[in-house]
């Protein structure tokens, strides 16, 4: 359902993505791993048009992603995004954050949107926080609200941009737990992450990116347990055994 | 002291007529400068180059010309171009335009202080540029912008006295007229000063209130 064909992107003279070709099938969980600055997040941001790309083509359900075309709105309502720093709207309550997209972008009746929002908040374990404001919540709670906000759009896929990197270590688990439940329910997910444990257990496929190219990809267990490429081996060694 | 009180009871009714015009000019130009300033600020942060440059140009022209010259231009030059305005209208429009530049810069600072992640989150749920502004950026910017906005209000109250240069008989001009016909400079200008101060106090309290509020998380 998501297809990338030879994507290239530069910031000035620096080429971040040097020809990325990949695809994500419906119901698949794909983890993107790699050193920082390798272009992982840029790939996600290109998929829902937060960044433009210089050449190549990205298709979502056959529809070309072009951030300057009106069609980008429909693509963004189909592919939600969860950010590293949550990016909840601090001036609105948790419930208002979740219904914002359905009510104001998709023009759903408010009552229906609220009903679904409460259900989603219950699903991420935060039913009782509906009337709180985001700054009153812990990082892990905020990220779970952000996931509920993404789900409220009833997307066909969700992009996760390092969803646990800004969290205190003891809060990582609650967010990964929610994500695993989503994966089990068959949600299509693309996850940029440094959580190798999550990738190993939940991902169907892993892409290892370095220097703007896909160095290695394949089923999660193969890439993570038995990497073929020297750069993958080196990266995994450093991530898994930092000392 | 007794002489002062006697003068006060005699001059206050005339001065209060000036106060009325001062308030009218201040409120009128405040509304106009706020609306125009918002337009310039939103144009200024637009990603469309021509729009943002046009706004930057307008702001610089307005900022680069003294308020008094802008007032003269609107009151004395516009009639030559076929637009006649009363002194009061000219004062409101002149001060409104003159201050719109400062309002715009204040609003822009507020808008640009909003975390980029907020805008990305809004876009990621399918909001367009205008809805992002209206639902996400502006409501958060207002809190940041209010304290400096209050200061601008105080400045505008005092600068409304410049309307006297185009014959609007607001407080400062009324005072000058009474003083020059009675020679009671001390009583008259003390009264004028007190009246300006009294009008400023609610605005000063307004600023303090919102500064406290903005300081909270």
Coordinates of N, CA, C and O in Angstrom, one line a residue, chain A residues 65-184:
Chain A
X65 N 2.3 10.9 -3.9 CA 2.5 11.9 -2.8 C 3.2 13.1 -3.3 O 4.3 13.1 -3.8
X66 N 2.5 14.2 -3.2 CA 3.1 15.5 -3.7 C 2.6 16.5 -2.7 O 1.4 16.9 -2.6
X67 N 3.5 17.0 -1.9 CA 3.1 17.9 -0.7 C 2.5 19.2 -1.2 O 1.8 19.9 -0.4
X68 N 2.7 19.6 -2.4 CA 2.0 20.8 -2.9 C 0.7 20.6 -3.6 O 0.1 21.6 -4.0
X69 N 0.3 19.4 -3.7 CA -1.0 19.1 -4.4 C -2.1 19.0 -3.4 O -1.9 18.6 -2.3
X70 N -3.3 19.3 -3.8 CA -4.4 19.2 -2.9 C -4.6 17.8 -2.4 O -5.2 17.6 -1.3
X71 N -4.2 16.8 -3.2 CA -4.4 15.4 -2.8 C -3.7 15.0 -1.5 O -3.9 14.0 -0.9
X72 N -2.7 15.9 -1.1 CA -1.9 15.6 0.1 C -2.8 15.4 1.3 O -2.5 14.6 2.2
X73 N -3.9 16.2 1.4 CA -4.8 16.1 2.5 C -5.4 14.7 2.7 O -5.4 14.1 3.7
X74 N -5.8 14.2 1.5 CA -6.4 12.8 1.6 C -5.4 11.8 2.0 O -5.7 10.8 2.7
X75 N -4.2 12.0 1.5 CA -3.1 11.0 1.9 C -2.8 11.1 3.4 O -2.7 10.1 4.0
X76 N -2.8 12.3 3.9 CA -2.5 12.5 5.3 C -3.6 11.9 6.2 O -3.3 11.5 7.3
X77 N -4.8 12.0 5.7 CA -5.9 11.4 6.5 C -5.8 9.9 6.5 O -6.4 9.2 7.3
X78 N -5.1 9.3 5.5 CA -5.0 7.9 5.4 C -3.8 7.3 6.1 O -3.7 6.2 6.5
X79 N -2.7 8.2 6.1 CA -1.5 7.7 6.8 C -1.2 8.7 7.9 O -0.8 9.8 7.7
X80 N -1.4 8.2 9.1 CA -1.2 9.1 10.3 C 0.3 9.1 10.7 O 1.0 8.2 10.3
X81 N 0.6 10.0 11.6 CA 2.0 10.1 12.0 C 2.1 10.2 13.5 O 1.3 11.0 14.1
X82 N 3.0 9.5 14.1 CA 3.3 9.7 15.6 C 4.7 10.2 15.7 O 5.6 9.6 15.1
X83 N 4.9 11.3 16.4 CA 6.2 12.0 16.4 C 7.0 11.6 17.6 O 6.5 11.3 18.7
X84 N 8.3 11.8 17.5 CA 9.2 11.6 18.6 C 8.9 12.4 19.8 O 8.9 11.9 20.9
X85 N 8.5 13.7 19.6 CA 8.2 14.6 20.7 C 6.7 14.8 20.9 O 6.3 15.9 21.3
X86 N 5.9 13.8 20.5 CA 4.5 13.8 20.7 C 3.7 14.8 20.0 O 2.7 14.5 19.3
X87 N 4.1 16.1 20.1 CA 3.5 17.2 19.4 C 2.0 17.2 19.6 O 1.2 17.5 18.7
X88 N 1.5 17.0 20.9 CA 0.1 17.2 21.2 C -0.1 18.7 21.3 O 0.8 19.5 21.5
X89 N -1.4 19.1 21.1 CA -1.7 20.5 21.2 C -1.9 20.9 22.6 O -2.9 20.4 23.2
X90 N -1.0 21.7 23.2 CA -1.1 21.9 24.7 C -2.3 22.7 25.1 O -2.6 22.6 26.3
X91 N -2.9 23.4 24.2 CA -4.0 24.3 24.6 C -5.3 23.6 24.6 O -6.4 24.2 24.8
X92 N -5.3 22.3 24.2 CA -6.6 21.5 24.2 C -6.4 20.3 25.1 O -5.4 19.8 25.3
X93 N -7.6 19.9 25.5 CA -7.6 18.7 26.4 C -7.2 17.4 25.6 O -7.2 17.5 24.4
X94 N -7.0 16.4 26.3 CA -6.6 15.1 25.7 C -7.7 14.7 24.7 O -7.5 14.4 23.6
X95 N -9.0 14.8 25.2 CA -10.1 14.4 24.3 C -10.2 15.3 23.1 O -10.3 14.8 21.9
X96 N -10.0 16.6 23.3 CA -10.0 17.5 22.2 C -8.9 17.3 21.2 O -9.1 17.4 19.9
X97 N -7.7 16.9 21.7 CA -6.6 16.5 20.8 C -7.1 15.3 19.9 O -6.7 15.3 18.7
X98 N -7.7 14.4 20.5 CA -8.1 13.2 19.7 C -9.2 13.4 18.7 O -9.2 12.9 17.6
X99 N -10.1 14.3 19.0 CA -11.2 14.5 18.0 C -10.9 15.7 17.0 O -11.7 15.9 16.1
X100 N -9.8 16.4 17.3 CA -9.5 17.5 16.4 C -9.6 17.2 14.9 O -10.2 17.8 14.1
X101 N -8.8 16.1 14.5 CA -8.8 15.7 13.1 C -10.2 15.3 12.6 O -10.7 15.8 11.6
X102 N -10.8 14.3 13.3 CA -12.1 13.8 12.8 C -13.1 14.9 12.7 O -13.8 15.0 11.7
X103 N -13.2 15.8 13.6 CA -14.3 16.8 13.6 C -13.9 18.0 12.6 O -14.8 18.4 11.9
X104 N -12.7 18.4 12.7 CA -12.4 19.7 11.9 C -11.9 19.4 10.5 O -12.0 20.2 9.6
X105 N -11.2 18.2 10.3 CA -10.7 17.9 9.0 C -11.7 17.0 8.3 O -12.0 17.3 7.1
X106 N -12.1 15.9 8.9 CA -13.0 15.0 8.2 C -14.5 15.3 8.4 O -15.3 14.6 7.9
X107 N -14.7 16.4 9.2 CA -16.1 16.9 9.4 C -17.1 15.8 9.9 O -18.2 15.7 9.4
X108 N -16.6 14.9 10.7 CA -17.5 14.0 11.3 C -18.4 14.6 12.4 O -18.0 15.6 13.0
X109 N -19.6 14.1 12.6 CA -20.4 14.6 13.7 C -19.6 14.5 15.0 O -19.0 13.5 15.3
X110 N -19.7 15.6 15.8 CA -18.9 15.7 17.0 C -19.2 14.5 18.0 O -18.3 14.0 18.6
X111 N -20.5 14.1 18.1 CA -20.9 13.1 19.0 C -20.2 11.8 18.7 O -19.7 11.1 19.6
X112 N -20.2 11.4 17.4 CA -19.6 10.2 17.0 C -18.1 10.2 17.3 O -17.5 9.2 17.8
X113 N -17.5 11.3 17.0 CA -16.0 11.5 17.1 C -15.7 11.3 18.6 O -14.7 10.7 19.0
X114 N -16.5 11.9 19.5 CA -16.2 11.8 20.9 C -16.3 10.4 21.4 O -15.5 9.9 22.2
X115 N -17.4 9.7 20.9 CA -17.6 8.3 21.3 C -16.4 7.5 21.0 O -15.8 6.7 21.8
X116 N -15.9 7.7 19.7 CA -14.8 6.9 19.2 C -13.5 7.3 20.0 O -12.7 6.4 20.4
X117 N -13.4 8.6 20.3 CA -12.2 9.1 21.0 C -12.1 8.4 22.4 O -11.0 8.0 22.8
X118 N -13.2 8.3 23.0 CA -13.2 7.7 24.4 C -12.8 6.3 24.3 O -12.1 5.8 25.2
X119 N -13.3 5.6 23.3 CA -13.0 4.2 23.1 C -11.5 4.0 22.9 O -10.8 3.2 23.4
X120 N -11.0 4.9 22.0 CA -9.5 4.8 21.7 C -8.7 5.1 22.9 O -7.7 4.5 23.2
X121 N -9.1 6.1 23.7 CA -8.4 6.5 24.9 C -8.4 5.3 25.9 O -7.4 5.0 26.6
X122 N -9.5 4.6 26.0 CA -9.6 3.4 26.8 C -8.6 2.4 26.3 O -7.9 1.7 27.0
X123 N -8.6 2.2 25.0 CA -7.7 1.3 24.3 C -6.2 1.5 24.7 O -5.5 0.6 24.8
X124 N -5.8 2.8 24.8 CA -4.4 3.1 25.1 C -4.3 3.2 26.7 O -3.2 3.7 27.1
X125 N -5.4 2.9 27.4 CA -5.3 2.9 28.8 C -5.3 4.3 29.5 O -4.8 4.5 30.6
X126 N -6.0 5.3 28.8 CA -6.0 6.6 29.4 C -7.4 7.2 29.4 O -7.6 8.4 29.3
X127 N -8.4 6.3 29.6 CA -9.8 6.8 29.6 C -10.0 7.9 30.6 O -10.7 8.9 30.4
X128 N -9.3 7.8 31.8 CA -9.6 8.7 32.9 C -8.9 10.0 32.7 O -9.1 11.0 33.5
X129 N -8.1 10.2 31.6 CA -7.3 11.4 31.4 C -7.9 12.3 30.3 O -7.3 13.3 29.9
X130 N -9.1 11.9 29.9 CA -9.8 12.6 28.8 C -9.8 14.1 28.9 O -9.6 14.9 28.0
X131 N -10.0 14.6 30.2 CA -10.2 16.0 30.4 C -8.9 16.7 30.8 O -8.9 17.9 31.1
X132 N -7.8 16.0 30.9 CA -6.5 16.6 31.3 C -5.9 17.3 30.1 O -6.3 17.1 29.0
X133 N -5.0 18.2 30.4 CA -4.2 18.9 29.4 C -2.9 18.2 29.2 O -2.3 17.7 30.2
X134 N -2.4 18.1 28.0 CA -1.1 17.3 27.8 C 0.0 17.6 28.7 O 0.7 16.7 29.2
X135 N 0.3 18.9 29.0 CA 1.4 19.1 29.9 C 1.3 18.5 31.3 O 2.3 18.4 32.0
X136 N 0.1 18.1 31.7 CA -0.1 17.4 33.0 C 0.2 15.9 32.9 O 0.2 15.3 33.9
X137 N 0.5 15.4 31.7 CA 0.7 14.0 31.6 C 2.2 13.7 31.5 O 3.0 14.5 31.1
X138 N 2.6 12.4 31.8 CA 4.0 12.0 31.6 C 4.2 11.8 30.1 O 3.3 11.8 29.3
X139 N 5.5 11.7 29.8 CA 5.8 11.5 28.4 C 5.2 10.2 27.8 O 4.6 10.3 26.7
X140 N 5.2 9.2 28.5 CA 4.6 7.9 28.0 C 3.1 8.1 27.8 O 2.5 7.6 26.8
X141 N 2.4 8.8 28.7 CA 1.0 9.0 28.5 C 0.7 9.9 27.3 O -0.2 9.7 26.5
X142 N 1.6 11.0 27.2 CA 1.4 11.9 26.0 C 1.5 11.1 24.7 O 0.8 11.3 23.8
X143 N 2.5 10.2 24.7 CA 2.7 9.5 23.4 C 1.6 8.5 23.2 O 1.2 8.3 22.0
X144 N 1.0 8.0 24.2 CA -0.2 7.1 24.0 C -1.4 7.9 23.5 O -2.2 7.5 22.7
X145 N -1.5 9.2 24.0 CA -2.6 10.1 23.5 C -2.3 10.3 22.0 O -3.2 10.3 21.2
X146 N -1.0 10.6 21.7 CA -0.7 10.9 20.3 C -1.0 9.7 19.4 O -1.5 9.8 18.3
X147 N -0.9 8.5 19.9 CA -1.3 7.3 19.1 C -2.8 7.2 19.0 O -3.3 6.9 17.9
X148 N -3.5 7.6 20.1 CA -5.0 7.6 20.0 C -5.4 8.7 18.9 O -6.3 8.5 18.2
X149 N -4.7 9.8 18.9 CA -5.0 10.9 18.0 C -4.8 10.4 16.5 O -5.6 10.6 15.6
X150 N -3.7 9.6 16.4 CA -3.4 9.1 15.0 C -4.5 8.1 14.6 O -5.0 8.1 13.5
X151 N -4.9 7.2 15.6 CA -5.9 6.2 15.3 C -7.3 6.8 15.0 O -8.1 6.3 14.2
X152 N -7.6 8.0 15.6 CA -8.9 8.6 15.5 C -9.2 9.0 14.0 O -10.3 9.1 13.6
X153 N -8.1 9.1 13.3 CA -8.3 9.5 11.8 C -8.7 8.2 11.0 O -8.9 8.3 9.9
X154 N -8.8 7.1 11.7 CA -9.0 5.8 11.1 C -8.1 5.6 9.8 O -8.6 5.4 8.7
X155 N -6.8 5.7 10.1 CA -5.9 5.6 9.0 C -5.7 4.2 8.5 O -6.0 3.2 9.2
X156 N -5.2 4.1 7.3 CA -4.8 2.8 6.7 C -3.4 2.3 7.2 O -3.1 1.2 7.2
X157 N -2.6 3.3 7.6 CA -1.3 3.0 8.1 C -0.9 4.1 9.1 O -1.4 5.2 9.0
X158 N 0.1 3.8 10.0 CA 0.6 4.8 10.9 C 2.1 4.8 10.8 O 2.8 3.7 10.7
X159 N 2.7 6.0 10.7 CA 4.1 6.1 10.6 C 4.6 6.5 12.0 O 4.0 7.5 12.6
X160 N 5.5 5.8 12.6 CA 6.1 6.2 13.9 C 7.5 6.7 13.8 O 8.4 5.9 13.3
X161 N 7.7 7.9 14.2 CA 9.1 8.5 14.0 C 9.8 8.5 15.4 O 9.6 9.4 16.2
X162 N 10.6 7.4 15.7 CA 11.2 7.3 16.9 C 10.3 7.6 18.1 O 10.6 8.4 18.9
X163 N 9.2 6.8 18.2 CA 8.2 7.1 19.2 C 8.6 7.0 20.7 O 8.0 7.6 21.5
X164 N 9.7 6.3 20.9 CA 10.1 6.2 22.4 C 11.4 6.8 22.7 O 11.9 6.8 23.8
X165 N 12.0 7.5 21.7 CA 13.4 8.1 21.9 C 13.4 9.3 22.9 O 14.4 9.6 23.5
X166 N 12.2 10.0 23.1 CA 12.2 11.1 24.0 C 11.7 10.7 25.4 O 11.4 11.6 26.2
X167 N 11.5 9.4 25.6 CA 10.9 8.9 26.9 C 11.9 8.5 27.9 O 13.0 8.0 27.5
X168 N 11.6 8.7 29.2 CA 12.4 8.1 30.2 C 12.3 6.6 30.0 O 11.3 6.0 29.7
X169 N 13.4 5.9 30.3 CA 13.5 4.4 30.0 C 12.3 3.6 30.6 O 11.8 2.7 30.0
X170 N 11.8 4.0 31.8 CA 10.8 3.2 32.5 C 9.4 3.4 31.8 O 8.5 2.7 32.1
X171 N 9.3 4.4 30.9 CA 8.0 4.7 30.3 C 8.0 4.1 28.8 O 6.9 4.1 28.2
X172 N 9.1 3.6 28.4 CA 9.2 3.1 27.0 C 8.2 1.9 26.8 O 7.5 1.8 25.8
X173 N 8.1 1.0 27.9 CA 7.4 -0.2 27.8 C 5.9 0.0 27.5 O 5.3 -0.6 26.6
X174 N 5.3 1.0 28.2 CA 3.8 1.2 28.0 C 3.5 1.7 26.6 O 2.5 1.3 26.0
X175 N 4.4 2.4 25.9 CA 4.2 2.8 24.6 C 4.4 1.7 23.6 O 3.6 1.4 22.7
X176 N 5.4 0.9 23.8 CA 5.7 -0.2 22.9 C 4.6 -1.2 23.1 O 4.2 -1.9 22.1
X177 N 4.0 -1.3 24.3 CA 2.9 -2.3 24.5 C 1.7 -1.9 23.7 O 1.1 -2.8 23.0
X178 N 1.4 -0.6 23.6 CA 0.2 -0.2 22.8 C 0.5 -0.5 21.3 O -0.3 -0.9 20.6
X179 N 1.8 -0.2 20.9 CA 2.1 -0.4 19.5 C 2.1 -1.9 19.1 O 1.6 -2.2 18.0
X180 N 2.5 -2.7 20.1 CA 2.4 -4.2 19.8 C 1.0 -4.6 19.6 O 0.7 -5.4 18.7
X181 N 0.1 -4.1 20.4 CA -1.3 -4.4 20.3 C -1.9 -4.0 19.0 O -2.6 -4.7 18.3
X182 N -1.4 -2.8 18.5 CA -1.9 -2.4 17.2 C -1.4 -3.3 16.1 O -2.2 -3.6 15.2
X183 N -0.2 -3.7 16.2 CA 0.4 -4.6 15.2 C -0.4 -5.9 15.2 O -0.7 -6.5 14.2
X184 N -0.7 -6.4 16.4 CA -1.5 -7.7 16.5 C -2.8 -7.5 15.9 O -3.4 -8.5 15.3

